[in-house]
Coordinates of C-alpha atoms and ligand atoms in Angstrom, one line a residue:
X13 CA 0.0 0.0 0.0
X14 CA 1.4 3.4 -0.9
X15 CA 1.7 6.2 1.7
X16 CA 0.8 9.8 0.8
X17 CA 2.3 12.9 2.4
X18 CA 0.4 14.2 5.4
X19 CA -2.7 16.3 4.6
X20 CA -4.4 19.0 6.7
X21 CA -8.2 19.8 7.4
X22 CA -9.4 22.4 9.8
X23 CA -12.2 20.1 10.9
X24 CA -12.5 16.4 10.1
X25 CA -15.9 14.7 10.6
X26 CA -15.9 10.9 10.9
X27 CA -19.3 9.7 9.8
X28 CA -21.3 11.1 6.9
X29 CA -24.7 10.2 8.2
X30 CA -27.4 12.7 8.6
X31 CA -25.9 14.3 11.7
X32 CA -22.3 14.5 10.2
X33 CA -23.6 15.9 6.9
X34 CA -25.8 18.5 8.8
X35 CA -22.7 19.7 10.6
X36 CA -20.7 19.9 7.4
X37 CA -23.4 21.9 5.7
X38 CA -24.0 24.3 8.7
X39 CA -20.3 25.0 8.9
X40 CA -20.2 25.6 5.1
X41 CA -23.1 28.0 5.4
X42 CA -20.9 30.1 7.7
X43 CA -17.9 29.9 5.5
X44 CA -16.0 27.2 7.4
X45 CA -14.6 24.2 5.5
X46 CA -14.6 20.7 6.8
X47 CA -14.0 17.2 5.5
X48 CA -16.3 14.3 5.9
X49 CA -15.1 10.6 6.0
X50 CA -17.3 7.5 5.9
X51 CA -16.5 3.9 5.8
X52 CA -19.5 3.1 3.5
X53 CA -20.2 3.9 -0.1
X54 CA -22.6 6.8 -0.5
X55 CA -25.4 4.7 -2.0
X56 CA -25.3 2.4 1.0
X57 CA -27.6 4.8 2.9
X58 CA -30.3 4.1 0.3
X59 CA -30.7 0.7 1.8
X60 CA -31.6 1.9 5.2
X61 CA -35.1 0.8 6.1
X62 CA -35.9 3.4 8.9
X63 CA -38.5 6.1 8.7
X64 CA -37.9 9.1 11.0
X65 CA -40.4 11.4 12.7
X66 CA -38.7 14.8 12.5
X67 CA -39.9 17.7 14.7
X68 CA -41.0 21.0 13.4
X69 CA -37.7 22.4 14.8
X70 CA -35.7 19.9 12.8
X71 CA -37.5 21.0 9.6
X72 CA -36.6 24.6 10.3
X73 CA -32.9 23.8 10.7
X74 CA -32.9 21.6 7.5
X75 CA -34.5 24.5 5.6
X76 CA -31.7 26.8 6.6
X77 CA -29.2 24.5 4.8
X78 CA -31.6 23.9 1.9
X79 CA -31.9 20.2 2.8
X80 CA -35.5 19.8 3.7
X81 CA -36.9 16.9 1.6
X82 CA -40.3 18.6 1.3
X83 CA -41.8 16.2 -1.3
X84 CA -40.7 13.1 0.6
X85 CA -42.1 14.4 4.0
X86 CA -45.6 13.4 5.3
X87 CA -47.0 15.8 7.9
X88 CA -48.3 14.7 11.4
X89 CA -51.3 16.7 12.3
X90 CA -52.5 14.8 15.3
X91 CA -50.9 12.3 17.7
X92 CA -53.0 9.8 19.6
X93 CA -51.5 8.2 22.7
X94 CA -53.1 5.3 24.5
X95 CA -52.3 2.1 26.4
X96 CA -53.4 -1.5 25.4
X97 CA -56.1 -3.0 27.6
X98 CA -56.3 0.1 29.8
X99 CA -58.2 3.3 30.1
X100 CA -57.0 6.8 29.4
X101 CA -55.8 8.4 26.2
X102 CA -54.7 11.7 25.0
X103 CA -54.8 13.6 21.7
X104 CA -52.3 16.3 20.7
X105 CA -53.4 18.5 17.8
X106 CA -51.3 20.8 15.7
X107 CA -54.0 23.5 15.7
X108 CA -53.4 24.1 19.4
X109 CA -49.9 25.3 18.5
X110 CA -50.6 27.3 15.4
X111 CA -48.3 25.2 13.4
X112 CA -48.9 23.5 10.0
X113 CA -47.9 20.2 11.6
X114 CA -46.6 18.7 14.9
X115 CA -43.8 17.0 12.9
X116 CA -43.1 15.1 9.7
X117 CA -42.2 11.5 8.7
X118 CA -39.4 11.0 6.3
X119 CA -37.5 7.9 5.1
X120 CA -33.9 7.9 6.4
X121 CA -32.8 7.4 2.7
X122 CA -34.7 10.5 1.6
X123 CA -33.2 12.6 4.4
X124 CA -29.7 11.4 3.7
X125 CA -30.3 11.9 0.0
X126 CA -31.4 15.5 0.4
X127 CA -28.3 16.3 2.6
X128 CA -25.9 14.5 0.2
X129 CA -27.3 16.5 -2.8
X130 CA -26.0 19.7 -1.1
X131 CA -22.5 18.3 -0.7
X132 CA -19.7 19.4 -3.0
X133 CA -18.1 16.6 -5.0
X134 CA -14.9 16.6 -2.8
X135 CA -16.7 17.0 0.6
X136 CA -16.6 13.2 1.5
X137 CA -14.0 10.5 1.5
X138 CA -16.2 7.5 1.1
X139 CA -15.2 3.9 1.7
X140 CA -12.4 5.1 4.0
X141 CA -11.3 2.9 6.9
X142 CA -9.9 4.8 10.0
X143 CA -6.8 2.9 11.2
X144 CA -5.6 5.1 14.0
X145 CA -6.3 8.3 15.9
X146 CA -3.4 10.1 17.6
X147 CA -4.3 13.1 19.7
X148 CA -1.8 16.0 20.0
X149 CA -1.6 19.5 21.5
X150 CA -1.9 21.3 18.2
X151 CA -3.8 18.8 16.1
X152 CA -5.2 15.3 15.9
X153 CA -3.7 12.9 13.3
X154 CA -6.1 10.4 11.7
X155 CA -4.5 7.5 9.7
X156 CA -6.7 5.8 7.2
X157 CA -6.9 3.5 4.2
X158 CA -8.6 4.9 1.2
X159 CA -8.6 3.8 -2.4
X160 CA -5.6 1.5 -1.9
X161 CA -3.5 4.2 -0.2
X162 CA -2.6 4.9 3.3
X163 CA -3.2 8.6 4.2
X164 CA -2.6 10.7 7.2
X165 CA -4.8 13.7 7.9
X166 CA -3.9 16.3 10.5
X167 CA -6.9 18.2 11.8
X168 CA -7.5 21.0 14.4
X169 CA -10.8 19.4 15.5
X170 CA -12.0 15.9 15.1
X171 CA -15.7 15.3 15.2
X172 CA -17.0 11.8 15.8
X173 CA -20.4 11.3 14.1
X174 CA -20.1 7.5 13.5
X175 CA -23.6 6.6 14.9
X176 CA -24.4 4.1 17.6
X177 CA -21.2 3.1 19.3
X178 CA -20.0 -0.5 19.9
X179 CA -18.3 -1.6 23.1
X180 CA -16.6 1.5 24.5
X181 CA -15.8 2.0 28.3
X182 CA -16.7 5.7 27.9
X183 CA -20.3 4.8 27.0
X184 CA -22.8 3.6 29.6
X185 CA -25.2 1.0 28.2
X186 CA -28.6 0.2 29.6
X187 CA -30.3 -2.6 27.7
X188 CA -34.0 -2.4 27.3
X189 CA -34.4 -6.0 26.4
X190 CA -36.5 -5.0 23.5
X191 CA -36.1 -5.1 19.8
X192 CA -37.8 -2.8 17.3
X193 CA -39.3 -4.6 14.3
X194 CA -40.0 -2.0 11.6
X195 CA -42.1 -2.4 8.5
X196 CA -44.6 -0.4 6.3
X197 CA -48.2 -1.3 6.0
X198 CA -51.3 0.1 4.2
X199 CA -54.2 1.1 6.5
X200 CA -58.0 1.3 5.8
X201 CA -59.3 3.9 6.1
X202 CA -56.4 6.2 5.4
X203 CA -54.1 7.6 8.1
X204 CA -55.6 11.1 8.0
X205 CA -52.1 12.4 9.0
X206 CA -52.4 11.0 12.4
X207 CA -49.6 9.2 14.3
X208 CA -50.4 6.6 16.9
X209 CA -48.3 5.7 20.0
X210 CA -49.8 2.7 21.8
X211 CA -48.2 1.4 25.0
X212 CA -48.3 -2.3 25.4
X213 CA -46.7 -4.6 28.1
X214 CA -44.3 -5.8 25.4
X215 CA -43.2 -2.2 24.6
X216 CA -44.4 0.8 22.6
X217 CA -46.0 0.4 19.2
X218 CA -45.8 3.5 17.0
X219 CA -47.5 4.0 13.7
X220 CA -46.2 7.0 11.7
X221 CA -48.0 8.3 8.5
X222 CA -45.8 8.0 5.5
X223 CA -47.2 8.6 2.1
X224 CA -50.3 6.4 1.9
X225 CA -48.9 4.0 4.4
X226 CA -48.0 3.7 8.1
X227 CA -44.4 3.1 9.0
X228 CA -44.6 0.7 12.0
X229 CA -42.2 0.5 14.9
X230 CA -43.3 -2.7 16.7
X231 CA -41.3 -3.0 20.0
X232 CA -41.1 -6.5 21.6
X233 CA -38.9 -8.6 23.8
X234 CA -36.2 -10.3 21.7
X235 CA -37.8 -13.8 21.7
X236 CA -41.1 -12.3 20.5
X237 CA -39.3 -10.2 17.9
X238 CA -37.7 -13.5 16.6
X239 CA -41.2 -14.9 16.2
X240 CA -42.6 -11.8 14.5
X241 CA -39.7 -11.7 12.1
X242 CA -40.4 -15.3 11.1
X243 CA -44.2 -14.9 10.5
X244 CA -45.8 -15.0 7.1
X245 CA -47.5 -11.8 6.1
X246 CA -51.0 -12.8 7.2
X247 CA -49.9 -13.9 10.6
X248 CA -47.8 -10.7 11.0
X249 CA -50.8 -8.5 10.2
X250 CA -52.9 -10.5 12.7
X251 CA -50.2 -10.0 15.4
X252 CA -50.0 -6.3 14.6
X253 CA -53.9 -6.0 14.7
X254 CA -54.0 -7.8 18.1
X255 CA -51.4 -5.3 19.5
X256 CA -53.1 -2.2 18.0
X257 CA -56.8 -3.0 18.1
X258 CA -59.5 -2.8 15.5
X259 CA -59.9 0.9 14.8
X260 CA -58.0 0.6 11.6
X261 CA -57.3 -2.4 9.3
X262 CA -53.9 -3.1 8.0
X263 CA -52.7 -4.9 4.8
X264 CA -49.8 -5.3 2.4
X265 CA -46.9 -5.4 4.8
X266 CA -43.6 -4.6 3.3
X267 CA -40.2 -6.1 4.3
X268 CA -39.4 -6.3 8.0
X269 CA -36.1 -5.3 9.7
X270 CA -35.1 -5.3 13.4
X271 CA -33.0 -3.2 15.7
X272 CA -31.9 -4.2 19.2
X273 CA -32.6 -1.3 21.6
X274 CA -30.5 0.1 24.4
X275 CA -29.8 3.5 25.9
X276 CA -26.1 4.4 25.2
X277 CA -24.9 7.6 26.9
X278 CA -21.3 8.8 26.5
X279 CA -20.0 10.2 29.8
X280 CA -18.0 13.1 28.4
X281 CA -18.6 14.7 24.9
X282 CA -15.1 16.2 24.7
X283 CA -11.6 14.9 24.9
X284 CA -8.8 17.4 24.0
X285 CA -9.5 18.3 20.3
X286 CA -12.1 15.5 19.8
X287 CA -15.9 15.8 20.2
X288 CA -18.8 13.3 19.9
X289 CA -22.2 14.3 18.4
X290 CA -25.4 12.6 17.3
X291 CA -26.0 8.9 18.0
X292 CA -22.3 8.3 19.0
X293 CA -22.9 10.7 21.9
X294 CA -26.3 9.4 22.8
X295 CA -28.4 6.5 21.3
X296 CA -32.0 6.6 22.6
X297 CA -35.0 4.3 22.4
X298 CA -37.0 5.3 19.3
X299 CA -40.2 5.9 21.4
X300 CA -41.4 9.4 20.7
X301 CA -38.8 9.8 17.9
X302 CA -36.1 11.9 19.6
X303 CA -32.8 10.5 18.3
X304 CA -32.2 12.4 15.1
X305 CA -34.0 15.4 16.4
X306 CA -31.5 15.6 19.2
X307 CA -28.5 14.8 16.9
X308 CA -29.4 17.7 14.5
X309 CA -29.5 20.0 17.5
X310 CA -26.0 18.8 18.5
X311 CA -24.7 19.5 14.9
X312 CA -26.3 22.9 14.9
X313 CA -25.0 24.0 18.2
X314 CA -21.5 22.9 17.5
X315 CA -21.5 24.8 14.2
X316 CA -22.8 27.9 16.0
X317 CA -20.1 27.7 18.7
X318 CA -17.3 27.2 16.2
X319 CA -18.4 29.8 13.8
X320 CA -18.9 32.4 16.5
X321 CA -15.8 31.7 18.6
X322 CA -13.3 30.0 16.2
X323 CA -11.7 26.6 16.3
X324 CA -9.8 26.8 19.6
X325 CA -10.0 23.4 21.4
X326 CA -11.4 25.2 24.4
X327 CA -14.6 26.0 22.5
X328 CA -15.5 22.3 22.6
X329 CA -16.1 22.6 26.4
X330 CA -18.4 25.5 25.7
X331 CA -20.3 23.3 23.3
X332 CA -20.5 20.4 25.7
X333 CA -21.9 22.6 28.5
X334 CA -24.6 24.0 26.2
X335 CA -25.8 20.5 25.3
X336 CA -26.0 19.1 28.8
X337 CA -29.7 19.9 29.5
X338 CA -31.0 18.9 26.2
X339 CA -29.3 15.5 25.9
X340 CA -29.8 14.5 29.5
X341 CA -33.5 15.7 29.4
X342 CA -34.2 13.8 26.2
X343 CA -32.5 10.6 27.5
X344 CA -34.5 10.8 30.8
X345 CA -37.8 11.6 29.0
X346 CA -37.6 8.6 26.7
X347 CA -36.1 6.3 29.3
X348 CA -38.9 7.1 31.7
X349 CA -41.6 6.5 29.1
X350 CA -40.2 3.1 28.1
X351 CA -39.6 1.9 31.7
X352 CA -42.9 3.0 33.1
X353 CA -45.1 1.9 30.2
X354 CA -43.6 -1.4 29.2
X355 CA -45.2 -3.7 31.8
X356 CA -48.5 -5.1 33.0
X357 CA -48.2 -4.2 36.7
X358 CA -51.7 -3.3 37.9
X359 CA -51.1 -0.2 40.0
X360 CA -48.7 1.2 37.3
X361 CA -51.4 0.6 34.7
X362 CA -53.8 2.6 36.8
X363 CA -51.3 5.4 37.3
X364 CA -50.6 5.4 33.5
X365 CA -54.3 5.7 32.7
X366 CA -54.6 8.6 35.1
X367 CA -51.6 10.2 33.7
X368 CA -53.0 10.0 30.1
X369 CA -56.4 11.3 31.3
X370 CA -54.6 14.2 33.1
X371 CA -52.6 15.0 29.9
X372 CA -55.9 15.2 28.1
X373 CA -57.7 17.2 30.7
X374 CA -54.8 19.4 31.9
X375 CA -53.6 21.5 28.9
X376 CA -50.4 22.8 30.5
X377 CA -49.2 19.2 30.9
X378 CA -50.2 18.3 27.4
X379 CA -48.4 21.4 26.0
X380 CA -45.3 20.4 27.8
X381 CA -45.2 17.0 26.1
X382 CA -46.2 18.5 22.7
X383 CA -43.5 21.2 22.9
X384 CA -40.9 18.6 23.7
X385 CA -41.8 16.8 20.4
X386 CA -41.9 20.1 18.5
X387 CA -38.9 22.0 19.9
X388 CA -36.9 19.6 22.1
X389 CA -35.0 21.3 25.0
X390 CA -36.9 24.6 24.2
X391 CA -39.9 23.0 25.9
X392 CA -38.2 23.6 29.3
X393 CA -39.1 26.8 31.1
Ligands
FAD422 C1 -36.1 1.7 14.6 C2 -35.6 3.1 14.8 C3 -36.4 4.2 14.6 C4 -36.0 5.5 14.8 N1 -36.9 6.5 14.6 C5 -36.6 7.8 14.8 C6 -37.5 8.8 14.7 O1 -38.7 8.6 14.4 N2 -37.0 10.1 14.9 C7 -35.7 10.4 15.2 O2 -35.4 11.6 15.3 N3 -34.8 9.4 15.3 C8 -35.2 8.1 15.2 N4 -34.3 7.1 15.2 C9 -32.9 7.5 15.5 C10 -32.1 7.9 14.3 O3 -32.1 6.9 13.3 C11 -30.7 8.3 14.7 O4 -30.7 9.1 15.8 C12 -30.0 8.9 13.5 O5 -29.9 8.1 12.4 C13 -28.5 9.2 14.0 O6 -27.8 9.8 12.9 P1 -26.2 9.8 13.0 O7 -25.8 10.6 11.7 O8 -25.7 10.2 14.3 O9 -25.8 8.2 12.8 P2 -26.0 7.2 11.6 O10 -27.3 7.5 10.9 O11 -25.8 5.8 12.2 O12 -24.8 7.5 10.6 C14 -23.5 7.2 11.0 C15 -22.6 7.2 9.8 O13 -21.3 7.0 10.3 C16 -20.6 6.0 9.4 N5 -19.6 5.3 10.2 C17 -19.8 4.5 11.3 N6 -18.6 4.1 11.8 C18 -17.7 4.6 11.0 C19 -16.3 4.5 11.1 N7 -15.6 3.8 12.0 N8 -15.6 5.2 10.1 C20 -16.2 5.9 9.2 N9 -17.6 6.1 9.1 C21 -18.3 5.4 10.1 C22 -21.7 5.1 9.0 O14 -21.4 4.4 7.8 C23 -22.9 6.1 8.8 O15 -22.9 6.7 7.5 C24 -34.7 5.8 15.1 C25 -33.8 4.7 15.3 C26 -34.2 3.4 15.1 C27 -33.2 2.3 15.2

C-alpha cells in the first residue's frame, strides 16, 4: 500500500450520516470548510429501512441549509397516545400550536439523499477505513486507508459522528431487552395524517403516517421479535392487529427489519481536540422519535459555537456545556416513558391511565409533552 504525504483539514468529521452531513453543511453556510469521511459507499444509505419522525424544529434547521426533503415528508397533524387494555388516552393536535404540523415523517434514505445532494463533490472521502487516531496539543492525526492508499490527515478538530457506538468504556449502556421490528403497512381507512403511540406490556407500538402508508415501529422482547420476524404476512398482520386493536385495518406489509434497543450515553462529549455528536454521543430508544431530532441540535449548536468563537479546542467545552440539559433531558424523558409503560403491573397501569387522562384534561401538561416533540429542549421553562 502506498503512503501519501500528510494532509491538513481544519475540521474532520468521521461519519457522513445525517448528523455529520448536517454539521458539514451548517459550517459551510458560515464559510467554514470541513472534510467528511465515511466507511460506507454513498449509495449504502439508500438501503436503510428506517422512517424518522422529524420535529417542526428539525424542519426549520434543515430548511436553513436547503436540505428539507419537502416532497418526501408526510405531515403529522395529530398524535393519539393510549395504552393497550387500559383506560386513558390523549390527543395532541397541531391546531393548538398554530403550526402546519406537529412533525413530519421522512424515510432515512430521503433525508440522507437531500443532505448529500447539497455536498460538494470533494466533501466526502467514502469507503475510508480509519486505522488510528493520535491526539496531540496542536492537532489530531487520523491515519486511514482509502482507495488503496494509506493517508494521514492532521486536523485542528476531530468530530465523531459515527452513529451508535459499539463496546466503549466511555459509553454507559442500559439494555431495554426490547427489539424494534419495523415495516410499512397500508391502513384502511387512510391515516388522515395521524400518528399513533400505543403502549403495550411488550413495549411501545408506533404508527407513523408515511405517504399512503404507516411506518410501523413494533417494539417487543427479543424472543417475540424472533417470532414476529419469522411470521408469514397474514400472521404478521394478525399480530399487529392484536397489539393495536381494530380501529384501523392493516394490509400489504412490506419487508421487516429489526434493531436491538439500548440507551447508550457517552459520559463526556469532549476529549482534547475531539468531540462526539449525534448517536455516537447518545443513542436513545425510538419511542417518541427523539434520536435524530437531538442529533441535529448537536450538529447545529456545535457549528454555531465554532463559527462564533473560532476553532480553539477550548470551544468544545463551551459546546458540551450548552448541550447538557437537552441531551440529559431527552434521554431521561424517553427512558422514563419506556420503563414506566412497558409492563403489565396493575397499579402502574392505573397510574398510567390517570396520567394519560390528566394529559388530556390538563392542557399545560399536554403542552409540555407536545412542545418537547416540536422543539426539544426549548420546551423547558
Ligand atoms: C427503529 C428506529 C427508529 C427511529 N426512529 C426515529 C425517529 O422517528 N425520529 C428520530 O429523530 N430518530 C429516530 N431514530 C434514531 C435515528 O435513526 C438516529 O438518531 C440517527 O440516524 C442518527 O444519525 P447519525 O448521523 O448520528 O448516525 P447514523 O445515521 O448511524 O450515521 C453514522 C454514519 O457514520 C458512518 N460510520 C460509522 N462508523 C464509522 C467509522 N468507523 N468510520 C467511518 N464512518 C463510520 C456510517 O457508515 C454512517 O454513514 C430511530 C432509530 C431506530 C433504530
